[in-house]
mmCIF file of C-alpha atoms and ligand atoms in Angstrom:
data_model
loop_
_atom_site.group_PDB
_atom_site.id
_atom_site.type_symbol
_atom_site.label_atom_id
_atom_site.label_comp_id
_atom_site.label_asym_id
_atom_site.label_seq_id
_atom_site.Cartn_x
_atom_site.Cartn_y
_atom_site.Cartn_z
ATOM 1 C CA MET A 81 -23.615 0.386 -45.425
ATOM 2 C CA ILE A 82 -26.025 0.765 -42.619
ATOM 3 C CA GLN A 83 -27.855 -2.394 -42.067
ATOM 4 C CA THR A 84 -29.604 -3.685 -38.639
ATOM 5 C CA ALA A 85 -30.774 -6.960 -37.894
ATOM 6 C CA ASN A 86 -33.518 -5.275 -35.754
ATOM 7 C CA PRO A 87 -35.951 -2.496 -37.383
ATOM 8 C CA ASP A 88 -34.990 1.055 -36.784
ATOM 9 C CA PRO A 89 -37.876 3.376 -38.170
ATOM 10 C CA SER A 90 -35.407 6.318 -38.061
ATOM 11 C CA LEU A 91 -33.877 4.605 -41.073
ATOM 12 C CA ILE A 92 -36.836 4.645 -43.173
ATOM 13 C CA ARG A 93 -36.714 6.990 -46.344
ATOM 14 C CA LEU A 94 -39.013 7.179 -49.487
ATOM 15 C CA ALA A 95 -39.098 9.081 -52.595
ATOM 16 C CA LEU A 96 -41.611 9.042 -55.414
ATOM 17 C CA HIS A 97 -41.933 10.681 -58.773
ATOM 18 C CA GLY A 98 -44.718 11.239 -60.946
ATOM 19 C CA GLY A 99 -42.651 12.247 -64.096
ATOM 20 C CA ALA A 100 -40.817 15.619 -65.170
ATOM 21 C CA GLY A 101 -41.403 18.161 -67.745
ATOM 22 C CA ASP A 102 -41.935 21.751 -68.612
ATOM 23 C CA LEU A 103 -44.977 22.858 -67.345
ATOM 24 C CA ALA A 104 -46.803 26.027 -68.392
ATOM 25 C CA ASP A 105 -47.410 28.586 -65.472
ATOM 26 C CA GLY A 106 -50.170 28.504 -63.185
ATOM 27 C CA ASP A 107 -51.806 25.678 -61.231
ATOM 28 C CA ASN A 108 -54.893 23.570 -62.257
ATOM 29 C CA ASP A 109 -57.278 20.843 -61.055
ATOM 30 C CA LEU A 110 -55.337 17.865 -62.356
ATOM 31 C CA MET A 111 -52.251 19.224 -60.893
ATOM 32 C CA ARG A 112 -53.787 19.483 -57.397
ATOM 33 C CA GLN A 113 -55.317 15.748 -58.002
ATOM 34 C CA SER A 114 -51.825 14.668 -58.744
ATOM 35 C CA ARG A 115 -50.176 16.106 -55.852
ATOM 36 C CA HIS A 116 -53.059 14.627 -53.634
ATOM 37 C CA ALA A 117 -52.499 10.986 -55.090
ATOM 38 C CA LEU A 118 -48.659 11.329 -54.598
ATOM 39 C CA ARG A 119 -49.053 12.450 -51.141
ATOM 40 C CA GLN A 120 -51.825 9.889 -50.360
ATOM 41 C CA ILE A 121 -49.518 7.007 -51.943
ATOM 42 C CA ALA A 122 -46.368 8.197 -49.989
ATOM 43 C CA GLU A 123 -48.192 8.281 -46.652
ATOM 44 C CA ASP A 124 -49.506 4.931 -47.211
ATOM 45 C CA VAL A 125 -46.248 3.364 -48.362
ATOM 46 C CA CYS A 126 -44.292 5.040 -45.212
ATOM 47 C CA ALA A 127 -47.007 3.397 -42.931
ATOM 48 C CA GLU A 128 -46.074 0.178 -44.673
ATOM 49 C CA LEU A 129 -42.346 0.679 -43.982
ATOM 50 C CA ARG A 130 -43.012 1.478 -40.572
ATOM 51 C CA ARG A 131 -44.607 -2.063 -40.212
ATOM 52 C CA GLY A 132 -41.337 -3.523 -41.161
ATOM 53 C CA VAL A 133 -42.126 -4.011 -44.890
ATOM 54 C CA ALA A 134 -39.034 -4.741 -47.144
ATOM 55 C CA ALA A 135 -37.971 -1.730 -49.191
ATOM 56 C CA LEU A 136 -38.606 -3.899 -52.736
ATOM 57 C CA ASP A 137 -42.040 -4.436 -51.507
ATOM 58 C CA ALA A 138 -42.589 -0.702 -50.789
ATOM 59 C CA VAL A 139 -41.220 0.428 -54.136
ATOM 60 C CA THR A 140 -43.515 -2.381 -55.914
ATOM 61 C CA LEU A 141 -46.562 -1.250 -54.158
ATOM 62 C CA ALA A 142 -46.054 2.427 -54.682
ATOM 63 C CA VAL A 143 -45.318 2.002 -58.399
ATOM 64 C CA GLU A 144 -48.307 -0.370 -58.546
ATOM 65 C CA ARG A 145 -50.647 2.232 -57.142
ATOM 66 C CA LEU A 146 -49.381 4.965 -59.270
ATOM 67 C CA GLU A 147 -49.941 2.660 -62.369
ATOM 68 C CA GLN A 148 -53.665 2.600 -61.268
ATOM 69 C CA CYS A 149 -53.889 6.153 -61.087
ATOM 70 C CA PRO A 150 -54.978 7.701 -64.641
ATOM 71 C CA LEU A 151 -53.225 10.892 -63.722
ATOM 72 C CA PHE A 152 -49.882 9.601 -64.471
ATOM 73 C CA ASN A 153 -47.786 8.152 -67.578
ATOM 74 C CA ALA A 154 -47.867 4.554 -66.306
ATOM 75 C CA GLY A 155 -50.331 1.785 -66.394
ATOM 76 C CA ILE A 156 -54.144 3.296 -66.754
ATOM 77 C CA GLY A 157 -53.404 6.661 -68.324
ATOM 78 C CA ALA A 158 -50.048 5.870 -70.085
ATOM 79 C CA VAL A 159 -49.207 7.805 -73.190
ATOM 80 C CA LEU A 160 -49.729 6.332 -76.770
ATOM 81 C CA ASN A 161 -47.135 5.581 -79.436
ATOM 82 C CA ARG A 162 -47.668 6.871 -82.942
ATOM 83 C CA ASP A 163 -50.213 3.957 -83.683
ATOM 84 C CA GLY A 164 -52.194 4.947 -80.664
ATOM 85 C CA GLN A 165 -51.363 2.043 -78.684
ATOM 86 C CA PRO A 166 -49.865 1.836 -75.080
ATOM 87 C CA GLU A 167 -46.547 0.158 -74.851
ATOM 88 C CA LEU A 168 -45.265 -0.038 -71.520
ATOM 89 C CA ASP A 169 -42.205 -0.441 -69.707
ATOM 90 C CA ALA A 170 -41.309 -1.433 -66.031
ATOM 91 C CA ALA A 171 -38.361 -2.404 -63.870
ATOM 92 C CA VAL A 172 -37.601 -3.105 -60.206
ATOM 93 C CA MET A 173 -34.373 -3.573 -58.226
ATOM 94 C CA ARG A 174 -33.117 -4.676 -54.912
ATOM 95 C CA GLY A 175 -29.963 -3.286 -53.527
ATOM 96 C CA ALA A 176 -28.897 -6.042 -51.226
ATOM 97 C CA ASP A 177 -28.053 -8.442 -54.057
ATOM 98 C CA ARG A 178 -28.689 -6.562 -57.325
ATOM 99 C CA GLY A 179 -31.834 -8.812 -57.939
ATOM 100 C CA CYS A 180 -33.656 -7.406 -60.755
ATOM 101 C CA GLY A 181 -36.337 -7.695 -63.357
ATOM 102 C CA ALA A 182 -37.931 -5.636 -66.129
ATOM 103 C CA VAL A 183 -40.306 -5.666 -69.010
ATOM 104 C CA ALA A 184 -40.436 -3.633 -72.112
ATOM 105 C CA SER A 185 -43.459 -2.863 -74.746
ATOM 106 C CA VAL A 186 -46.268 -4.811 -72.903
ATOM 107 C CA SER A 187 -49.863 -3.660 -73.347
ATOM 108 C CA ARG A 188 -51.874 -6.461 -71.907
ATOM 109 C CA VAL A 189 -50.343 -6.947 -68.375
ATOM 110 C CA GLN A 190 -52.624 -4.803 -65.867
ATOM 111 C CA SER A 191 -49.639 -4.039 -63.705
ATOM 112 C CA PRO A 192 -46.243 -4.077 -65.693
ATOM 113 C CA VAL A 193 -44.134 -3.426 -62.490
ATOM 114 C CA ARG A 194 -45.694 -6.692 -60.890
ATOM 115 C CA LEU A 195 -44.711 -8.387 -64.050
ATOM 116 C CA ALA A 196 -41.081 -7.041 -63.378
ATOM 117 C CA ARG A 197 -41.180 -8.287 -59.892
ATOM 118 C CA ALA A 198 -42.182 -11.781 -61.351
ATOM 119 C CA VAL A 199 -39.355 -11.688 -63.842
ATOM 120 C CA MET A 200 -36.988 -10.865 -60.980
ATOM 121 C CA GLU A 201 -38.271 -13.558 -58.613
ATOM 122 C CA GLN A 202 -39.653 -16.327 -60.758
ATOM 123 C CA THR A 203 -37.325 -16.653 -64.150
ATOM 124 C CA PRO A 204 -33.396 -16.866 -64.502
ATOM 125 C CA HIS A 205 -33.666 -13.668 -66.670
ATOM 126 C CA VAL A 206 -33.709 -9.986 -66.264
ATOM 127 C CA LEU A 207 -35.309 -8.527 -69.258
ATOM 128 C CA PHE A 208 -38.473 -9.704 -71.158
ATOM 129 C CA CYS A 209 -40.301 -7.877 -74.033
ATOM 130 C CA GLY A 210 -43.683 -7.895 -75.935
ATOM 131 C CA SER A 211 -45.527 -10.803 -76.678
ATOM 132 C CA GLY A 212 -43.055 -13.113 -74.567
ATOM 133 C CA ALA A 213 -43.506 -11.050 -71.767
ATOM 134 C CA GLU A 214 -47.145 -11.326 -71.961
ATOM 135 C CA GLN A 215 -46.892 -15.131 -72.389
ATOM 136 C CA LEU A 216 -44.912 -15.240 -69.167
ATOM 137 C CA ALA A 217 -47.480 -13.127 -67.489
ATOM 138 C CA ARG A 218 -50.255 -15.315 -68.554
ATOM 139 C CA ALA A 219 -48.482 -18.524 -67.341
ATOM 140 C CA LEU A 220 -47.644 -16.906 -63.908
ATOM 141 C CA GLY A 221 -51.299 -16.145 -63.478
ATOM 142 C CA LEU A 222 -51.102 -12.280 -63.452
ATOM 143 C CA THR A 223 -53.918 -10.132 -64.469
ATOM 144 C CA MET A 224 -54.440 -9.681 -68.162
ATOM 145 C CA VAL A 225 -56.268 -6.929 -69.728
ATOM 146 C CA GLU A 226 -56.979 -5.357 -73.302
ATOM 147 C CA PRO A 227 -54.786 -2.708 -74.484
ATOM 148 C CA ALA A 228 -57.790 -0.359 -74.200
ATOM 149 C CA TYR A 229 -57.763 -0.793 -70.553
ATOM 150 C CA PHE A 230 -54.947 1.769 -70.355
ATOM 151 C CA ILE A 231 -56.186 4.329 -72.968
ATOM 152 C CA THR A 232 -57.815 7.789 -71.626
ATOM 153 C CA PRO A 233 -59.241 10.746 -73.573
ATOM 154 C CA LEU A 234 -56.541 12.880 -72.298
ATOM 155 C CA ARG A 235 -53.708 10.646 -73.858
ATOM 156 C CA LEU A 236 -55.836 10.427 -77.237
ATOM 157 C CA GLN A 237 -55.882 14.119 -77.215
ATOM 158 C CA GLN A 238 -51.988 14.496 -76.346
ATOM 159 C CA LEU A 239 -51.257 12.078 -79.271
ATOM 160 C CA GLU A 240 -53.517 13.842 -81.663
ATOM 161 C CA HIS A 241 -51.685 17.129 -80.877
ATOM 162 C CA ALA A 242 -48.227 15.410 -81.028
ATOM 163 C CA ARG A 243 -49.064 14.093 -84.490
ATOM 164 C CA ARG A 244 -50.156 17.497 -85.731
ATOM 165 C CA ARG A 245 -47.021 19.060 -84.551
ATOM 166 C CA GLY A 246 -44.883 15.903 -85.854
ATOM 167 C CA ALA A 247 -43.293 15.871 -82.114
ATOM 168 C CA ILE A 248 -42.401 12.837 -80.004
ATOM 169 C CA SER A 249 -42.806 14.506 -76.606
ATOM 170 C CA LEU A 250 -42.603 14.127 -72.700
ATOM 171 C CA ASP A 251 -46.231 13.605 -71.700
ATOM 172 C CA HIS A 252 -46.022 16.344 -68.948
ATOM 173 C CA ASP A 253 -44.598 19.180 -71.532
ATOM 174 C CA THR A 254 -47.066 22.099 -71.502
ATOM 175 C CA GLY A 255 -44.493 24.658 -71.744
ATOM 176 C CA ALA A 256 -43.927 26.978 -74.658
ATOM 177 C CA ASP A 257 -43.688 24.657 -77.600
ATOM 178 C CA ALA A 258 -46.302 22.425 -76.166
ATOM 179 C CA ALA A 259 -48.854 24.823 -74.840
ATOM 180 C CA ALA A 260 -51.775 23.811 -77.063
ATOM 181 C CA VAL A 261 -51.899 20.391 -75.472
ATOM 182 C CA SER A 262 -55.167 20.773 -73.557
ATOM 183 C CA SER A 263 -54.486 23.667 -70.987
ATOM 184 C CA ASP A 264 -56.507 21.711 -68.666
ATOM 185 C CA SER A 265 -54.107 18.592 -68.827
ATOM 186 C CA GLY A 266 -52.155 20.249 -66.084
ATOM 187 C CA GLY A 267 -48.945 19.079 -67.711
ATOM 188 C CA GLY A 268 -50.253 15.544 -68.571
ATOM 189 C CA PHE A 269 -48.226 13.987 -65.905
ATOM 190 C CA GLY A 270 -45.451 11.478 -66.245
ATOM 191 C CA THR A 271 -43.482 8.318 -65.757
ATOM 192 C CA VAL A 272 -43.505 7.016 -62.185
ATOM 193 C CA GLY A 273 -41.130 5.882 -59.878
ATOM 194 C CA ALA A 274 -40.252 4.880 -56.167
ATOM 195 C CA VAL A 275 -36.814 4.493 -54.133
ATOM 196 C CA ALA A 276 -36.991 3.372 -50.450
ATOM 197 C CA ARG A 277 -34.802 2.648 -47.478
ATOM 198 C CA ASP A 278 -36.477 0.116 -45.173
ATOM 199 C CA ALA A 279 -36.143 0.086 -41.325
ATOM 200 C CA TYR A 280 -33.232 -2.317 -41.814
ATOM 201 C CA GLY A 281 -31.383 0.004 -44.167
ATOM 202 C CA ARG A 282 -31.964 -1.735 -47.308
ATOM 203 C CA LEU A 283 -32.495 0.021 -50.621
ATOM 204 C CA ALA A 284 -34.763 -0.738 -53.594
ATOM 205 C CA ALA A 285 -36.110 0.966 -56.587
ATOM 206 C CA ALA A 286 -38.991 0.765 -59.121
ATOM 207 C CA THR A 287 -40.106 2.812 -62.374
ATOM 208 C CA SER A 288 -42.951 2.377 -64.657
ATOM 209 C CA THR A 289 -43.924 4.219 -67.887
ATOM 210 C CA GLY A 290 -45.826 4.424 -71.212
ATOM 211 C CA GLY A 291 -42.810 6.078 -72.409
ATOM 212 C CA LEU A 292 -42.992 9.217 -74.881
ATOM 213 C CA THR A 293 -46.033 10.379 -76.608
ATOM 214 C CA ASN A 294 -45.975 9.691 -80.480
ATOM 215 C CA LYS A 295 -42.898 7.332 -79.897
ATOM 216 C CA LEU A 296 -42.288 4.990 -82.849
ATOM 217 C CA PRO A 297 -43.816 1.482 -82.169
ATOM 218 C CA GLY A 298 -41.108 -0.858 -80.485
ATOM 219 C CA ARG A 299 -39.362 2.072 -79.057
ATOM 220 C CA ILE A 300 -37.913 1.156 -75.525
ATOM 221 C CA GLY A 301 -36.570 3.954 -73.164
ATOM 222 C CA ASP A 302 -34.439 4.163 -70.230
ATOM 223 C CA THR A 303 -37.072 3.002 -67.716
ATOM 224 C CA PRO A 304 -36.547 -0.911 -67.997
ATOM 225 C CA LEU A 305 -32.817 -0.655 -68.499
ATOM 226 C CA ILE A 306 -31.125 -1.627 -65.332
ATOM 227 C CA GLY A 307 -28.366 0.760 -64.431
ATOM 228 C CA VAL A 308 -29.896 3.418 -66.528
ATOM 229 C CA GLY A 309 -33.395 4.414 -65.406
ATOM 230 C CA THR A 310 -33.899 2.106 -62.487
ATOM 231 C CA PHE A 311 -30.989 0.871 -60.273
ATOM 232 C CA ALA A 312 -30.246 -0.063 -56.635
ATOM 233 C CA ASP A 313 -27.146 -1.151 -54.806
ATOM 234 C CA ASP A 314 -26.889 -1.257 -50.978
ATOM 235 C CA ARG A 315 -23.343 -0.021 -51.440
ATOM 236 C CA SER A 316 -24.228 3.359 -53.057
ATOM 237 C CA CYS A 317 -27.943 4.314 -53.675
ATOM 238 C CA ALA A 318 -31.166 3.577 -55.133
ATOM 239 C CA ILE A 319 -32.430 5.523 -58.483
ATOM 240 C CA SER A 320 -35.555 5.975 -60.392
ATOM 241 C CA CYS A 321 -35.464 8.368 -63.445
ATOM 242 C CA THR A 322 -37.915 10.254 -65.449
ATOM 243 C CA GLY A 323 -37.203 12.273 -68.686
ATOM 244 C CA THR A 324 -35.949 11.849 -72.218
ATOM 245 C CA GLY A 325 -34.835 8.288 -72.068
ATOM 246 C CA GLU A 326 -32.459 8.326 -75.030
ATOM 247 C CA ALA A 327 -30.200 10.833 -73.254
ATOM 248 C CA PHE A 328 -30.447 8.936 -69.868
ATOM 249 C CA ILE A 329 -29.467 5.754 -71.858
ATOM 250 C CA LYS A 330 -26.542 7.670 -73.633
ATOM 251 C CA ALA A 331 -25.338 9.082 -70.099
ATOM 252 C CA GLY A 332 -25.345 5.401 -68.647
ATOM 253 C CA PHE A 333 -27.276 7.284 -65.846
ATOM 254 C CA ALA A 334 -27.666 5.381 -62.891
ATOM 255 C CA GLN A 335 -24.581 3.136 -63.370
ATOM 256 C CA ALA A 336 -22.473 6.466 -63.626
ATOM 257 C CA ILE A 337 -23.697 7.755 -60.206
ATOM 258 C CA HIS A 338 -23.256 4.357 -58.665
ATOM 259 C CA ALA A 339 -19.665 4.306 -59.985
ATOM 260 C CA ARG A 340 -18.750 7.591 -58.682
ATOM 261 C CA MET A 341 -20.182 6.844 -55.235
ATOM 262 C CA ALA A 342 -18.858 3.212 -54.816
ATOM 263 C CA TRP A 343 -15.531 3.803 -56.469
ATOM 264 C CA HIS A 344 -14.593 7.413 -56.047
ATOM 265 C CA ASP A 345 -16.374 8.210 -52.636
ATOM 266 C CA TRP A 346 -18.571 10.944 -54.051
ATOM 267 C CA ASP A 347 -21.595 12.037 -52.269
ATOM 268 C CA LEU A 348 -25.039 11.453 -53.927
ATOM 269 C CA GLN A 349 -25.570 15.097 -54.598
ATOM 270 C CA ARG A 350 -22.407 15.552 -56.555
ATOM 271 C CA ALA A 351 -22.829 12.210 -58.359
ATOM 272 C CA CYS A 352 -26.507 13.225 -59.604
ATOM 273 C CA SER A 353 -25.677 16.711 -60.457
ATOM 274 C CA GLU A 354 -22.691 15.415 -62.662
ATOM 275 C CA ALA A 355 -24.913 12.665 -64.318
ATOM 276 C CA LEU A 356 -27.734 15.059 -65.029
ATOM 277 C CA ALA A 357 -25.308 17.393 -66.592
ATOM 278 C CA SER A 358 -24.439 14.692 -68.898
ATOM 279 C CA VAL A 359 -28.040 13.960 -69.761
ATOM 280 C CA GLN A 360 -28.264 17.757 -70.613
ATOM 281 C CA GLY A 361 -25.152 17.440 -72.759
ATOM 282 C CA TYR A 362 -27.049 14.773 -74.926
ATOM 283 C CA GLY A 363 -30.066 17.065 -75.246
ATOM 284 C CA GLY A 364 -32.051 15.354 -72.718
ATOM 285 C CA ARG A 365 -34.416 16.605 -69.961
ATOM 286 C CA GLY A 366 -35.984 15.345 -66.843
ATOM 287 C CA GLY A 367 -34.499 14.305 -63.432
ATOM 288 C CA CYS A 368 -34.383 11.661 -60.784
ATOM 289 C CA ILE A 369 -35.260 10.468 -57.265
ATOM 290 C CA ALA A 370 -32.313 8.826 -55.324
ATOM 291 C CA ILE A 371 -31.744 7.665 -51.893
ATOM 292 C CA ALA A 372 -28.029 7.123 -50.897
ATOM 293 C CA ARG A 373 -27.054 4.323 -48.243
ATOM 294 C CA ASP A 374 -26.448 6.939 -45.583
ATOM 295 C CA GLY A 375 -30.189 8.192 -46.047
ATOM 296 C CA SER A 376 -29.483 11.348 -47.769
ATOM 297 C CA LEU A 377 -32.060 12.146 -50.459
ATOM 298 C CA GLN A 378 -31.762 13.876 -54.035
ATOM 299 C CA LEU A 379 -34.522 14.879 -56.219
ATOM 300 C CA PRO A 380 -32.954 16.955 -58.988
ATOM 301 C CA PHE A 381 -34.266 17.743 -62.503
ATOM 302 C CA ASN A 382 -33.274 20.093 -65.262
ATOM 303 C CA SER A 383 -36.896 20.635 -66.553
ATOM 304 C CA ASN A 384 -39.097 23.484 -64.883
ATOM 305 C CA ALA A 385 -40.912 20.757 -62.917
ATOM 306 C CA MET A 386 -40.951 17.337 -61.556
ATOM 307 C CA TYR A 387 -43.818 15.736 -59.690
ATOM 308 C CA ARG A 388 -42.276 14.425 -56.272
ATOM 309 C CA ALA A 389 -43.009 13.301 -52.748
ATOM 310 C CA TRP A 390 -40.509 12.442 -50.085
ATOM 311 C CA SER A 391 -40.088 11.604 -46.712
ATOM 312 C CA ALA A 392 -36.530 11.992 -45.122
ATOM 313 C CA ALA A 393 -35.345 12.135 -41.531
ATOM 314 C CA ASP A 394 -38.274 14.119 -40.188
ATOM 315 C CA GLY A 395 -40.610 11.119 -41.131
ATOM 316 C CA ARG A 396 -43.048 13.843 -42.669
ATOM 317 C CA VAL A 397 -44.418 13.358 -46.385
ATOM 318 C CA HIS A 398 -43.509 16.441 -48.654
ATOM 319 C CA VAL A 399 -44.910 17.080 -52.105
ATOM 320 C CA ALA A 400 -43.605 19.283 -54.773
ATOM 321 C CA VAL A 401 -43.925 20.034 -58.351
ATOM 322 C CA ARG A 402 -41.912 23.124 -59.174
ATOM 323 C CA ALA A 403 -38.294 24.007 -58.297
ATOM 324 C CA ASP A 404 -39.324 26.478 -55.867
ATOM 325 C CA ASP A 405 -42.367 24.543 -54.362
ATOM 326 C CA ALA A 406 -42.145 24.740 -50.716
ATOM 327 C CA ASP A 407 -44.355 21.586 -49.990
HETATM 328 N N1 LIG B 540 -37.954 8.262 -69.453
HETATM 329 C C1 LIG B 540 -39.319 7.680 -69.987
HETATM 330 C C2 LIG B 540 -38.864 7.172 -71.436
HETATM 331 O O1 LIG B 540 -38.110 7.670 -72.051
HETATM 332 C C3 LIG B 540 -40.241 8.807 -70.297
HETATM 333 C C4 LIG B 540 -40.632 9.862 -69.125
HETATM 334 O O2 LIG B 540 -40.118 9.611 -68.275
HETATM 335 O O3 LIG B 540 -41.661 10.391 -69.018
HETATM 336 O O4 LIG B 540 -39.599 6.120 -71.879
#
């Protein structure tokens, strides 16, 4: 483990994702806005990390900001279930001690990731769902909202389209079989996540999502499952996923990467690519962002695009969407 008592800015790493999926060709305004939002948030969070903020605070802040941005499938702008309702999932995890918290199927808490953090810090439990999670949020004084707060015209349109096709879809799919979802949706954008290594060498991860468009009410994906869609352990890596949650769950995604790194000494690249191959084997698409304890970064995906921003050893923020995007 690379950990220091005094802050060393050269240790700082950050990666964000805004979801993965198969995008139709071309670029558009919403895509540009999403890239801009990712860059802005990544730059702000990097500045916080340089001020000495802990990795856990950095990833919570990044995901909260992404939840507030209607372009992504989390918080405001989350996709809707079959009944037209938002049901939001989120999780956070700290690598130093595996402290973690998660919430599933909430629709009245302004920031699901803040509630996940409160679960971690203010309860003896790890995962809350539905009305119990909302009762907890109220008791802890978190900001509450009506479900309508999260609903945007784009998501209503995507739901309508998915219902007509009888599909349950990744919100960012605008490729061949989803091309009719408003061509101006820019791919609809996705689940959000952040992983960081702070100036002390500590890792953390956070993820937040509305799940899949037209999902059955009560369905929960990989995002709030610790060791699947969200994970951090200072002995191996920090991971946040996006994609077909069911396949990531079957692959035991993040825990599989951790196990190969911690027990078999694999590097992050090999462990991620093996885990993603397993997701693909279960019929899943998507990707992850991951930072290893040694500071190496991986942002692999098996769809044609994943919204992502990162800052590696050069300290600069890079943003990309498709596989061959330069920056
Ligand atoms: N992984 C999320 C889920 O299955 C969806 C996504 O990443 O867009 O709930």
